[in-house]
Coordinates of N, CA and C and ligand atoms in Angstrom, one line a residue:
X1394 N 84.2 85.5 94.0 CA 84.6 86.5 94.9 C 85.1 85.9 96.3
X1395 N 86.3 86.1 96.5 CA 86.9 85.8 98.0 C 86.5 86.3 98.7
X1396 N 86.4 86.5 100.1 CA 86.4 87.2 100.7 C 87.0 86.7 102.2
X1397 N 88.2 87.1 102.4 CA 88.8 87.3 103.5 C 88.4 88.2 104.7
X1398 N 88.2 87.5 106.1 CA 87.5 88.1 106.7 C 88.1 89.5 107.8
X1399 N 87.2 90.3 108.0 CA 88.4 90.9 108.9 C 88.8 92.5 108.5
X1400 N 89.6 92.5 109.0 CA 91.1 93.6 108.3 C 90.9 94.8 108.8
X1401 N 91.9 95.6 108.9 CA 92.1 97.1 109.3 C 92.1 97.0 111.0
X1402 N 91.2 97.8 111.3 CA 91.0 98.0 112.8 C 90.1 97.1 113.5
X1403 N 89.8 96.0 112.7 CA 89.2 94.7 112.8 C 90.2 93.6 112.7
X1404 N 90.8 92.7 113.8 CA 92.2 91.6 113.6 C 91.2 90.6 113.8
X1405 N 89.7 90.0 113.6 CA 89.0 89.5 114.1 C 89.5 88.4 115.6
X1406 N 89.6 87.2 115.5 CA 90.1 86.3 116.5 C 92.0 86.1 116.5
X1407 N 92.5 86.7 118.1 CA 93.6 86.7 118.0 C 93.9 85.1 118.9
X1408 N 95.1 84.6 118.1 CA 95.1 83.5 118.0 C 96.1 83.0 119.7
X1409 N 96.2 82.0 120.2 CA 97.2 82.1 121.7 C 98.0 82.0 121.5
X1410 N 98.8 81.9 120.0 CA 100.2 82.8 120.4 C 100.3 84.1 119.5
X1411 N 99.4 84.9 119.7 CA 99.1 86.1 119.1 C 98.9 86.5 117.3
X1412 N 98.3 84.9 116.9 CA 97.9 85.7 115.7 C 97.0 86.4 115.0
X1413 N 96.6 86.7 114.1 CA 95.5 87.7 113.8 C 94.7 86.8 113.1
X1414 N 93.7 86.7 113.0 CA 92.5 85.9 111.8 C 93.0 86.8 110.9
X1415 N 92.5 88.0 111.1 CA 93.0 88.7 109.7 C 93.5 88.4 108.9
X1416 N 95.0 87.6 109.5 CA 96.1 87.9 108.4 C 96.1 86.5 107.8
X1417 N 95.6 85.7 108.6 CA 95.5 84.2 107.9 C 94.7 84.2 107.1
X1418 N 93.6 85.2 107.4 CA 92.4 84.8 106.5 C 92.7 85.2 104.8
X1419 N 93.5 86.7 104.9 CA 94.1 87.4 103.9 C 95.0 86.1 103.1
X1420 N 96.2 85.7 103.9 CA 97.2 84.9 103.3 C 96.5 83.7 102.5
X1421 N 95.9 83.5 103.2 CA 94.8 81.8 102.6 C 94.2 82.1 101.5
X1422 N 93.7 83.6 101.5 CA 93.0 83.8 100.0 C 93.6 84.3 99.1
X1423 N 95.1 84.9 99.2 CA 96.1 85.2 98.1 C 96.6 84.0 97.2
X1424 N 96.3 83.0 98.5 CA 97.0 81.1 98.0 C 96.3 80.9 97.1
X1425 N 94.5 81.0 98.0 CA 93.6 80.5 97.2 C 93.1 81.0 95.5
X1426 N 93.3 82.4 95.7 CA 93.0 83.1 93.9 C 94.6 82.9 93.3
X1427 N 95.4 82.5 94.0 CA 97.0 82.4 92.9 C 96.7 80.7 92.2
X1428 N 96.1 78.9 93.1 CA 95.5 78.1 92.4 C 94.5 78.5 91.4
X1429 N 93.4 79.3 91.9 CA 92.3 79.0 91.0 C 93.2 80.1 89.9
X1430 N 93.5 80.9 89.6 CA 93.6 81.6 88.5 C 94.8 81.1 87.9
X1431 N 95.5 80.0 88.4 CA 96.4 79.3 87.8 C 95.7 78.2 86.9
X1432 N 94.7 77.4 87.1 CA 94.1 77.0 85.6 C 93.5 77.4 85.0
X1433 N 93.3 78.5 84.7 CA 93.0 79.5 83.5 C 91.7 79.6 83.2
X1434 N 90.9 79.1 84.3 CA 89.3 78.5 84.0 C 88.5 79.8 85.2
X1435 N 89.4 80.3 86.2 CA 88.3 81.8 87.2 C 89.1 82.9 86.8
X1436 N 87.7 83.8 86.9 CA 88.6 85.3 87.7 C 88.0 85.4 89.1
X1437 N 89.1 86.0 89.8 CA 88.4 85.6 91.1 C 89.3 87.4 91.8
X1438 N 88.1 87.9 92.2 CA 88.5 88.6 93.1 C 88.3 88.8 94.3
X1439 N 89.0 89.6 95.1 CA 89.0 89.7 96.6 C 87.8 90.8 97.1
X1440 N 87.4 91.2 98.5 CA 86.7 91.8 99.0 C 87.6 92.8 99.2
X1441 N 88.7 92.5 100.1 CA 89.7 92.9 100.3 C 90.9 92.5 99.9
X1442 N 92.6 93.2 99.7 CA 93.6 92.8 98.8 C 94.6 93.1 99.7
X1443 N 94.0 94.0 101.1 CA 95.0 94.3 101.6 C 94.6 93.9 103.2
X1444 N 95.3 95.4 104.2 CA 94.9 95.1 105.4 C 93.8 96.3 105.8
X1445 N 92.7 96.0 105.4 CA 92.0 97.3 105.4 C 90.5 97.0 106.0
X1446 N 89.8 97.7 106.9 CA 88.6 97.4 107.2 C 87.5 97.8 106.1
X1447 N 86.5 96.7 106.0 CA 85.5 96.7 105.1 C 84.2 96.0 105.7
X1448 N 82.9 97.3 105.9 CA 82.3 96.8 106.7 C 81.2 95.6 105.4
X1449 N 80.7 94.4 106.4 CA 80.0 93.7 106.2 C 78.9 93.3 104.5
X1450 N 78.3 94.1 104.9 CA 77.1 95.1 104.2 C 77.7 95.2 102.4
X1451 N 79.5 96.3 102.8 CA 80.1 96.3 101.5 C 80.2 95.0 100.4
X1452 N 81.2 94.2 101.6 CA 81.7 93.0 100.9 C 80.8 92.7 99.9
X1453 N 79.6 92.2 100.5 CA 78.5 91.5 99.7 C 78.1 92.6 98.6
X1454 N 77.9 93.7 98.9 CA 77.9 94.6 97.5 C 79.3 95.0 96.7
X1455 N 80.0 94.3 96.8 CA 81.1 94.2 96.1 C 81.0 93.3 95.2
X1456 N 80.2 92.1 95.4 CA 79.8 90.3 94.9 C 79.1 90.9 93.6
X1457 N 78.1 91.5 94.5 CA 76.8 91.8 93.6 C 77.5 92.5 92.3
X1458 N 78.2 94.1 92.8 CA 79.0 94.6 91.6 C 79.3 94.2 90.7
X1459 N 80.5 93.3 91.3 CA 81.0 92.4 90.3 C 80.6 91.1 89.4
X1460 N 79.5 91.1 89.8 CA 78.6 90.3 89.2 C 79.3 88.5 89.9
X1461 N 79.5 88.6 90.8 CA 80.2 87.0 90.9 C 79.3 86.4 91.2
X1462 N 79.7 84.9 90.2 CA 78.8 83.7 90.6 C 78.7 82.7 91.6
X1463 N 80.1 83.3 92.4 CA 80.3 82.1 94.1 C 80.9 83.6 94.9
X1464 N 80.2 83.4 96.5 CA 81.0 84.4 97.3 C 81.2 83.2 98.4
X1465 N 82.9 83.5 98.4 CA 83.5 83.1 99.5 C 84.0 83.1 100.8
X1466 N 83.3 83.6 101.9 CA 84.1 83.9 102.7 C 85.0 83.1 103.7
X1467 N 86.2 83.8 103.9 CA 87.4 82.8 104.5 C 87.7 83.7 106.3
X1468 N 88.0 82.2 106.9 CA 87.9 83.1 108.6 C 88.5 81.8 109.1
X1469 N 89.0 82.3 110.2 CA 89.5 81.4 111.3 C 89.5 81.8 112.4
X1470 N 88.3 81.2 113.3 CA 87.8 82.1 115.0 C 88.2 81.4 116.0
X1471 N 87.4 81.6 116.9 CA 88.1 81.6 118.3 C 86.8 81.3 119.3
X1472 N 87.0 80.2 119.9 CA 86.0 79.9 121.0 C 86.7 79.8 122.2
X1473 N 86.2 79.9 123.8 CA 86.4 79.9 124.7 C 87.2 78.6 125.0
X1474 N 86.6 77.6 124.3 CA 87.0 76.2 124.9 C 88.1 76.2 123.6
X1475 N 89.2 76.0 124.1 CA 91.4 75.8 123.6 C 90.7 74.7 122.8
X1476 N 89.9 73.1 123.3 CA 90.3 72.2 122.8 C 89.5 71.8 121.5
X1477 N 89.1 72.9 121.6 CA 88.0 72.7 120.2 C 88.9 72.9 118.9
X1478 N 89.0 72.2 117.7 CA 89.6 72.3 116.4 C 88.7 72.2 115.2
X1479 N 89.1 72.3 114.4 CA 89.1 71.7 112.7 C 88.2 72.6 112.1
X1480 N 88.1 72.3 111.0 CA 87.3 73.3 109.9 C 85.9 73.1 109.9
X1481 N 85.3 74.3 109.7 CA 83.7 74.4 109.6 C 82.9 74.7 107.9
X1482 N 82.1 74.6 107.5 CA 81.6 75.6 106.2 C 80.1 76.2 106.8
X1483 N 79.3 77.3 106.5 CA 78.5 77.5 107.0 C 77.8 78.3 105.5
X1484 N 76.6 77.7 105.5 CA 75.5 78.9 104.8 C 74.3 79.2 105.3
X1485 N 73.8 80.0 105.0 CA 72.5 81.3 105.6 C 71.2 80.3 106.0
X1486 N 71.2 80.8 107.7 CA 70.1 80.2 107.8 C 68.7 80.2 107.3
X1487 N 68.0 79.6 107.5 CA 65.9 79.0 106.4 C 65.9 80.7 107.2
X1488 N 65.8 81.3 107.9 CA 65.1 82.2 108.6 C 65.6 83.7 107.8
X1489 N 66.8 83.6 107.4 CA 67.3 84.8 107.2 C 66.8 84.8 105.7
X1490 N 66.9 83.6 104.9 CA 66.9 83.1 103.5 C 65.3 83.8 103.2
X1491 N 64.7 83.5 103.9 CA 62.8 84.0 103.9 C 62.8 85.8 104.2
X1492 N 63.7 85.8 104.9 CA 63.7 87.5 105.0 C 63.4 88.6 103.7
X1493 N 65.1 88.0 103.3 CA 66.1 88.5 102.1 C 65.3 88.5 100.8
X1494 N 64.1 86.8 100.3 CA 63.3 86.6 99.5 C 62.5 87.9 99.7
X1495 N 61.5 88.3 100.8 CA 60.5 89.0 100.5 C 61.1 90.3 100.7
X1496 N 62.7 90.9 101.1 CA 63.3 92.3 100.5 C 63.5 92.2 99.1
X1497 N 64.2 91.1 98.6 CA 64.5 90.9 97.4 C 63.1 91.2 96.2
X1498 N 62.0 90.8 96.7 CA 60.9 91.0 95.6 C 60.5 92.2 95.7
X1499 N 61.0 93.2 96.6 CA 59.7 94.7 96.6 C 61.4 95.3 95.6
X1500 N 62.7 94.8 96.0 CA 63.1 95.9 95.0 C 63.2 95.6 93.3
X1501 N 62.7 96.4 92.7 CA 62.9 96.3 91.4 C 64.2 96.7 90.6
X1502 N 64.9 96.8 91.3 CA 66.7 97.0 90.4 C 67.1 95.9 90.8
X1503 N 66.8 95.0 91.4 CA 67.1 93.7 92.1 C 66.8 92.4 91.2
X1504 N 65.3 92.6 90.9 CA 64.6 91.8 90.1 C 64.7 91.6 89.0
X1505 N 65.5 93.5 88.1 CA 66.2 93.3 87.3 C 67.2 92.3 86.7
X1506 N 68.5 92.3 87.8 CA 69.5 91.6 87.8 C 69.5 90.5 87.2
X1507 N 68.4 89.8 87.5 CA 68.5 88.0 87.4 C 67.4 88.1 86.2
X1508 N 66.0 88.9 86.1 CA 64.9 88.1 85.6 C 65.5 88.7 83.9
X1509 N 66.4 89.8 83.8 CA 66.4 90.1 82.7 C 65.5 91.3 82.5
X1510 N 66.1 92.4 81.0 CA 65.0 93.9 80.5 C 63.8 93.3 79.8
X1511 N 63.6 92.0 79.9 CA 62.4 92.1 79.2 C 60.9 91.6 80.2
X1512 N 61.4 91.6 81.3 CA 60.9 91.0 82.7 C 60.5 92.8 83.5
X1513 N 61.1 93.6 83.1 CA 61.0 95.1 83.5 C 59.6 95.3 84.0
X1514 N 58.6 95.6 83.2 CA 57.5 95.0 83.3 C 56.3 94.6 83.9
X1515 N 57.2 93.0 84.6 CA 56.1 92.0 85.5 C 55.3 93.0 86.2
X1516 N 54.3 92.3 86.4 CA 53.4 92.5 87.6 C 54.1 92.2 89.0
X1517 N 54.1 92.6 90.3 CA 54.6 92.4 91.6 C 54.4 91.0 91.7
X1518 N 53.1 90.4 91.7 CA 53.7 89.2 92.3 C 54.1 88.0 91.5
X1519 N 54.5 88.4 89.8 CA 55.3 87.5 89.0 C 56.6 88.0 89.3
X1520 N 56.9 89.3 89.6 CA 58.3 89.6 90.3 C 58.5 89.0 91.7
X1521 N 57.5 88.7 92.2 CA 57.8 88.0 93.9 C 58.2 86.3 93.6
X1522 N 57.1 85.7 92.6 CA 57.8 84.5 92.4 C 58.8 84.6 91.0
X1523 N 59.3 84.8 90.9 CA 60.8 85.0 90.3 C 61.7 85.1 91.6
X1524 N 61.8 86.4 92.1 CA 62.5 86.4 93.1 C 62.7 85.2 93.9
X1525 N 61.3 84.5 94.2 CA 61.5 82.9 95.1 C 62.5 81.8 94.4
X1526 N 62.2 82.6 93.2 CA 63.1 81.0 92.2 C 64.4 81.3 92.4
X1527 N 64.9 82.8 92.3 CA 66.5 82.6 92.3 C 66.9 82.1 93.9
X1528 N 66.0 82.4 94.4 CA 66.5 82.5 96.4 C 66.7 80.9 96.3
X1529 N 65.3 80.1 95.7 CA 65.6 79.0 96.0 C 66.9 77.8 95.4
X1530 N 67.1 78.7 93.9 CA 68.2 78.0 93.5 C 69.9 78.8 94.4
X1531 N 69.6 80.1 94.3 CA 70.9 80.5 95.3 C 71.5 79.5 96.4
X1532 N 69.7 79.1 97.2 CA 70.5 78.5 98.6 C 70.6 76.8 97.6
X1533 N 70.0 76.3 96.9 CA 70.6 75.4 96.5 C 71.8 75.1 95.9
X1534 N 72.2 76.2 95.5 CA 74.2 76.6 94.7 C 74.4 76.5 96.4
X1535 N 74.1 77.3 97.1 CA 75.3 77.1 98.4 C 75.4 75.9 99.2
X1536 N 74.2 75.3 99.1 CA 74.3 74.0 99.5 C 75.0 72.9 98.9
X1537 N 75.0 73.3 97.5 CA 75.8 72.3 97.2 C 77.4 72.8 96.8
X1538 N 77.7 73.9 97.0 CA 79.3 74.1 97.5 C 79.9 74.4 98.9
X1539 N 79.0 74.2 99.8 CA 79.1 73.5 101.0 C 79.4 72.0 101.4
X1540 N 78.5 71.8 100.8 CA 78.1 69.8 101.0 C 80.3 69.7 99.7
X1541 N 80.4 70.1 98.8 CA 81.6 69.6 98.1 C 83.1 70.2 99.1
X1542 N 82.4 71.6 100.2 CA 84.5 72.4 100.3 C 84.2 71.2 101.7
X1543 N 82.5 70.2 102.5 CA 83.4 69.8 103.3 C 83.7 68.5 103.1
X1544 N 83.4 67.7 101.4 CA 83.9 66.4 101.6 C 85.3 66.7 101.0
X1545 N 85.5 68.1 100.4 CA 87.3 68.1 100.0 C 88.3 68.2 101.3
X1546 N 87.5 69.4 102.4 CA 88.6 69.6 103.6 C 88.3 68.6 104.2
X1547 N 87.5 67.6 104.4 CA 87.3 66.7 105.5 C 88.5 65.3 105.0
X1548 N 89.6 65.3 103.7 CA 90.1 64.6 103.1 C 91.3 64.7 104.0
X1549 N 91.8 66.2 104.2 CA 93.2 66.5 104.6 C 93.2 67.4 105.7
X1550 N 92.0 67.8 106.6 CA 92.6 68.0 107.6 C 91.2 67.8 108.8
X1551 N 91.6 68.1 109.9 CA 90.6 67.7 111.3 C 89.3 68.8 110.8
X1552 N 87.9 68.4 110.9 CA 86.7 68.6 110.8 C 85.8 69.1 112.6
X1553 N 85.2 69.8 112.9 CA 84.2 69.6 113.7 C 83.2 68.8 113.2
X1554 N 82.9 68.0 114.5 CA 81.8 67.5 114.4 C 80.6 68.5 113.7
X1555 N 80.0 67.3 112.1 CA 78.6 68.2 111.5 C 79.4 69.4 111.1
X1556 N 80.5 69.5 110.4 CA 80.9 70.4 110.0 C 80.1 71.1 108.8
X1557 N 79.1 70.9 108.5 CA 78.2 71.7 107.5 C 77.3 72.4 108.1
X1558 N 76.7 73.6 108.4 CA 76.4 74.1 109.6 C 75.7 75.1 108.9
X1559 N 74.8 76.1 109.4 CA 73.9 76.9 109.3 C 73.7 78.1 110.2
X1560 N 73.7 79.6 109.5 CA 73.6 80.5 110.6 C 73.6 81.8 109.8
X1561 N 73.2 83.0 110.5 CA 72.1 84.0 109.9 C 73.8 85.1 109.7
X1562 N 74.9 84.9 108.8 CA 76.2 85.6 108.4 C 75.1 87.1 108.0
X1563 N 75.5 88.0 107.7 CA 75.3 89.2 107.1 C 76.3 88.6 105.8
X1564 N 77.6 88.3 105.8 CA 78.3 88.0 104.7 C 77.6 87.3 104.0
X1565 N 76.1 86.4 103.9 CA 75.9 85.3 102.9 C 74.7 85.5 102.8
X1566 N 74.5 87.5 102.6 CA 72.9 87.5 102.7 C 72.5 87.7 101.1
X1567 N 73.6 87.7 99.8 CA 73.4 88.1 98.9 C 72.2 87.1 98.5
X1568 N 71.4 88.0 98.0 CA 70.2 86.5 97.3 C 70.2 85.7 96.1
X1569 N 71.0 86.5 95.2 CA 71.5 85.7 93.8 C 72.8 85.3 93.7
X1570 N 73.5 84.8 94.9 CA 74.8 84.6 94.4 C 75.2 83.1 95.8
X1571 N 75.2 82.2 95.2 CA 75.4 80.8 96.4 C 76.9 81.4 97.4
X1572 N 76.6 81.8 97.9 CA 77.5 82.3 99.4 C 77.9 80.9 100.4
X1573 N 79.0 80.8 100.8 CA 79.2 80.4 102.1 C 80.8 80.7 102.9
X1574 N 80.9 80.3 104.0 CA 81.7 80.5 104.8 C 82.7 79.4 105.5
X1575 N 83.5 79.9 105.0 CA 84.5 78.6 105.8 C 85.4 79.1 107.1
X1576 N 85.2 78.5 108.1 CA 86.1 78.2 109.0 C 87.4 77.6 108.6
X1577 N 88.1 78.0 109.2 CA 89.1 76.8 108.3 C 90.2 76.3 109.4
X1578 N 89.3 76.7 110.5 CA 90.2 76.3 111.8 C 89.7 77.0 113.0
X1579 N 90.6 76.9 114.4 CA 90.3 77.8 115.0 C 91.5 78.7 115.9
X1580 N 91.5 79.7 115.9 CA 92.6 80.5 116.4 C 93.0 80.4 117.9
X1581 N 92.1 79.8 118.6 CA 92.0 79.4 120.2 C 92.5 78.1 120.0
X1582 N 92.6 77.7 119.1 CA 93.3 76.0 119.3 C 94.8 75.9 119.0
X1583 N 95.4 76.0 119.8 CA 97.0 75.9 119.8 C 97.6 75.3 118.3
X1584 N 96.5 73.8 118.2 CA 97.3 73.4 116.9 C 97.0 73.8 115.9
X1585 N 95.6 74.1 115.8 CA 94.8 74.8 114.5 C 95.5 76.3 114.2
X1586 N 96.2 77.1 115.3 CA 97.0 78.0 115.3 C 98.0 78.0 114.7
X1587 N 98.9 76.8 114.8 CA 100.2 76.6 114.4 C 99.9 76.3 113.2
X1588 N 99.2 75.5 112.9 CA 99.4 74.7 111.0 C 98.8 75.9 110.2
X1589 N 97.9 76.9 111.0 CA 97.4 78.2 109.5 C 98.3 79.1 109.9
X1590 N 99.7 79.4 110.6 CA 100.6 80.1 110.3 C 101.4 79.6 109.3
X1591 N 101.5 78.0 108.9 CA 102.4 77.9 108.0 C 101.9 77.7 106.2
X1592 N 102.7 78.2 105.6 CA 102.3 78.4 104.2 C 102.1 77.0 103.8
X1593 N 102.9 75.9 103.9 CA 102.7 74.6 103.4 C 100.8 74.2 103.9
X1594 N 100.9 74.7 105.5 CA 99.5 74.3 105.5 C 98.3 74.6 104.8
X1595 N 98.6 76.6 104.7 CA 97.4 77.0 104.4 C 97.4 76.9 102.4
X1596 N 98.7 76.4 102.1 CA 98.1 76.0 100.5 C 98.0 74.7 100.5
X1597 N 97.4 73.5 101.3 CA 96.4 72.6 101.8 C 95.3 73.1 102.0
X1598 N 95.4 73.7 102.8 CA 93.5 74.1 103.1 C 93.2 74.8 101.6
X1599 N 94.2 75.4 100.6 CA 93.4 76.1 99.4 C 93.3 75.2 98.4
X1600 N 94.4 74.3 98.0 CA 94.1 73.2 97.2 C 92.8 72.3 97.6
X1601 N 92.2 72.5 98.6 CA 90.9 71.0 99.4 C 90.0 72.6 98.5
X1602 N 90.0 73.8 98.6 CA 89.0 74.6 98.6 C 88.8 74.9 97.2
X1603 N 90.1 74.7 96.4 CA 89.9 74.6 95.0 C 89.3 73.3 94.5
X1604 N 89.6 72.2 94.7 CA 89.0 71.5 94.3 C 87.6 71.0 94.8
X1605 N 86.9 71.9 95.9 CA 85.6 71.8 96.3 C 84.8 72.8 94.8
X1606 N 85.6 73.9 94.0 CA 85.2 75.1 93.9 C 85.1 74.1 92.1
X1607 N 85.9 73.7 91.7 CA 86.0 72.8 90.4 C 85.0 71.6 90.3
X1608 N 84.6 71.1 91.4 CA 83.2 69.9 91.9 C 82.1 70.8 91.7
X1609 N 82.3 72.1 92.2 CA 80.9 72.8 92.1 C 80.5 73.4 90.6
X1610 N 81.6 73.9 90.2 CA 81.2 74.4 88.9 C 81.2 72.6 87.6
X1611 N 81.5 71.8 87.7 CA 81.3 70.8 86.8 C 80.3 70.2 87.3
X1612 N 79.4 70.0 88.4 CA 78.3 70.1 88.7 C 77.2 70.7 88.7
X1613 N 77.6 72.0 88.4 CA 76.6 73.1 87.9 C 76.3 73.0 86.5
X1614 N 77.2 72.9 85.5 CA 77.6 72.5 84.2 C 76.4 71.6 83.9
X1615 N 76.6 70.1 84.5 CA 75.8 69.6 84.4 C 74.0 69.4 85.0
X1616 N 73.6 70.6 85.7 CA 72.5 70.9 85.9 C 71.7 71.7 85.2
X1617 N 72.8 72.5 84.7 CA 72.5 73.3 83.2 C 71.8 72.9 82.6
X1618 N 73.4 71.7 82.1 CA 72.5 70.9 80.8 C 71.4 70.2 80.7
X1619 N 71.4 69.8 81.8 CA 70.0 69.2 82.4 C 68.6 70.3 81.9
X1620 N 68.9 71.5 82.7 CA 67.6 72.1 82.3 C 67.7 72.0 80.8
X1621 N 68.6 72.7 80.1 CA 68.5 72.6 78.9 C 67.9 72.0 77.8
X1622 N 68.2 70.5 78.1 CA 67.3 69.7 77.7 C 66.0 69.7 77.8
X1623 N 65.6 69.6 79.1 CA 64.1 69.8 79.3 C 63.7 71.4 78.4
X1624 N 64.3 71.8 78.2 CA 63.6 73.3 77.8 C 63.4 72.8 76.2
X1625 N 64.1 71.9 75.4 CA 63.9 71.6 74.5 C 63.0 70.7 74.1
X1626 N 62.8 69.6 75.1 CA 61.6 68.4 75.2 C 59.9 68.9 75.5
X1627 N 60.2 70.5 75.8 CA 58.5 71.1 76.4 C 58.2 71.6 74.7
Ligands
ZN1836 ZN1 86.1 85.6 111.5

């Protein structure tokens, strides 16, 4: 699930020579689902498709809906200081992640989702540690398609310093699904402005984010199999 940030009566950060995050963020993820669904290997859908406000809260129940196994979200902001540039990725901070665990285990249509109908059942607190297991592999899927979109973007374009970063999104509070967030520039930065207005750039930034997204899943692949095996050696 993409998710472009923004839209409607939200232009989030307007850029200094008047552009919208919005529409970059939109354009970047039309690039980005036209690669990935050009190797025949995702379906990938958007939060949003158009220019339309969608509050917070939805997006991520849109993930969940759809059952997706990566949520994306895409942004390009705006800080006070002009001279600041380059791309960020961020996932959910240890504080928020502890929250969401102990909402996650009191609901039981929740617990459903992941543990399976024949888990229906559990006692509360074999449903509490279940819930800990997905949370803890969730933030470990985001971490590790964080740690892959910033050794791809950090290939082909300017990085902040520690570009892998941490912080309490509402967008990356889903608990079963590895979320993160890319900056992918900044709209206060004249040049960071200029190169996400152009298409050549911003299918750069989607090709670095496809091939962070192909590392993650042939990495997952092999984690799989990993358990797999061990499930066969017990
Ligand atoms: Zn934004």
């Amino acid at each position: 699930m993409l998710d472009p940030g923004h839209g409607g009566k939200d232009p989030g950060a307007i850029g200094v020579s008047g552009t919208y995050e919005k529409q970059v963020a939109l354009a970047t993820a039309f690039e980005l689902r036209r690669q990935l669904e050009a190797t025949g290997q995702y379906r990938v859908e958007l939060t949003r498709a158009r220019d339309v406000f969608i509050p917070l809260e939805e997006r991520v129940a849109k993930a969940q809906e759809r059952r997706a196994v990566l949520f994306v979200s895409m942004h390009a902001d705006a800080i006070a200081d002009r001279g600041v540039r380059g791309a960020s990725v961020y996932t959910l901070s240890n504080h928020a992640s502890d929250a969401q665990t102990a909402a996650l285990a009191e609901r039981e249509n929740s617990a459903d989702r992941f543990a399976g109908p024949e888990w229906h059942n559990a006692p509360p607190e074999v449903a509490h540690i279940l819930a800990s297991l997905v949370r803890q592999e969730t933030r470990a899927g985001s971490g590790r398609l964080a740690r892959s979109l910033v050794g791809s973007l950090d290939r082909d374009m300017p990085m902040l310093p520690n570009p892998e970063r941490h912080a309490g999104f509402v967008v990356l509070k889903a608990a079963d699904i590895p979320s993160v967030l890319v900056e992918m520039g900044f709209m206060s930065n004249p040049a960071d402005e200029a190169q996400l207005r152009r298409p050549q750039h911003r299918a750069m930034v989607a090709d670095a984010m496809k091939r962070a997204v192909d590392a993650y899943f042939a990495a997952t692949a092999h984690v799989a199999e990993l358990h797999h095996v061990e499930g066969i050696s017990d």
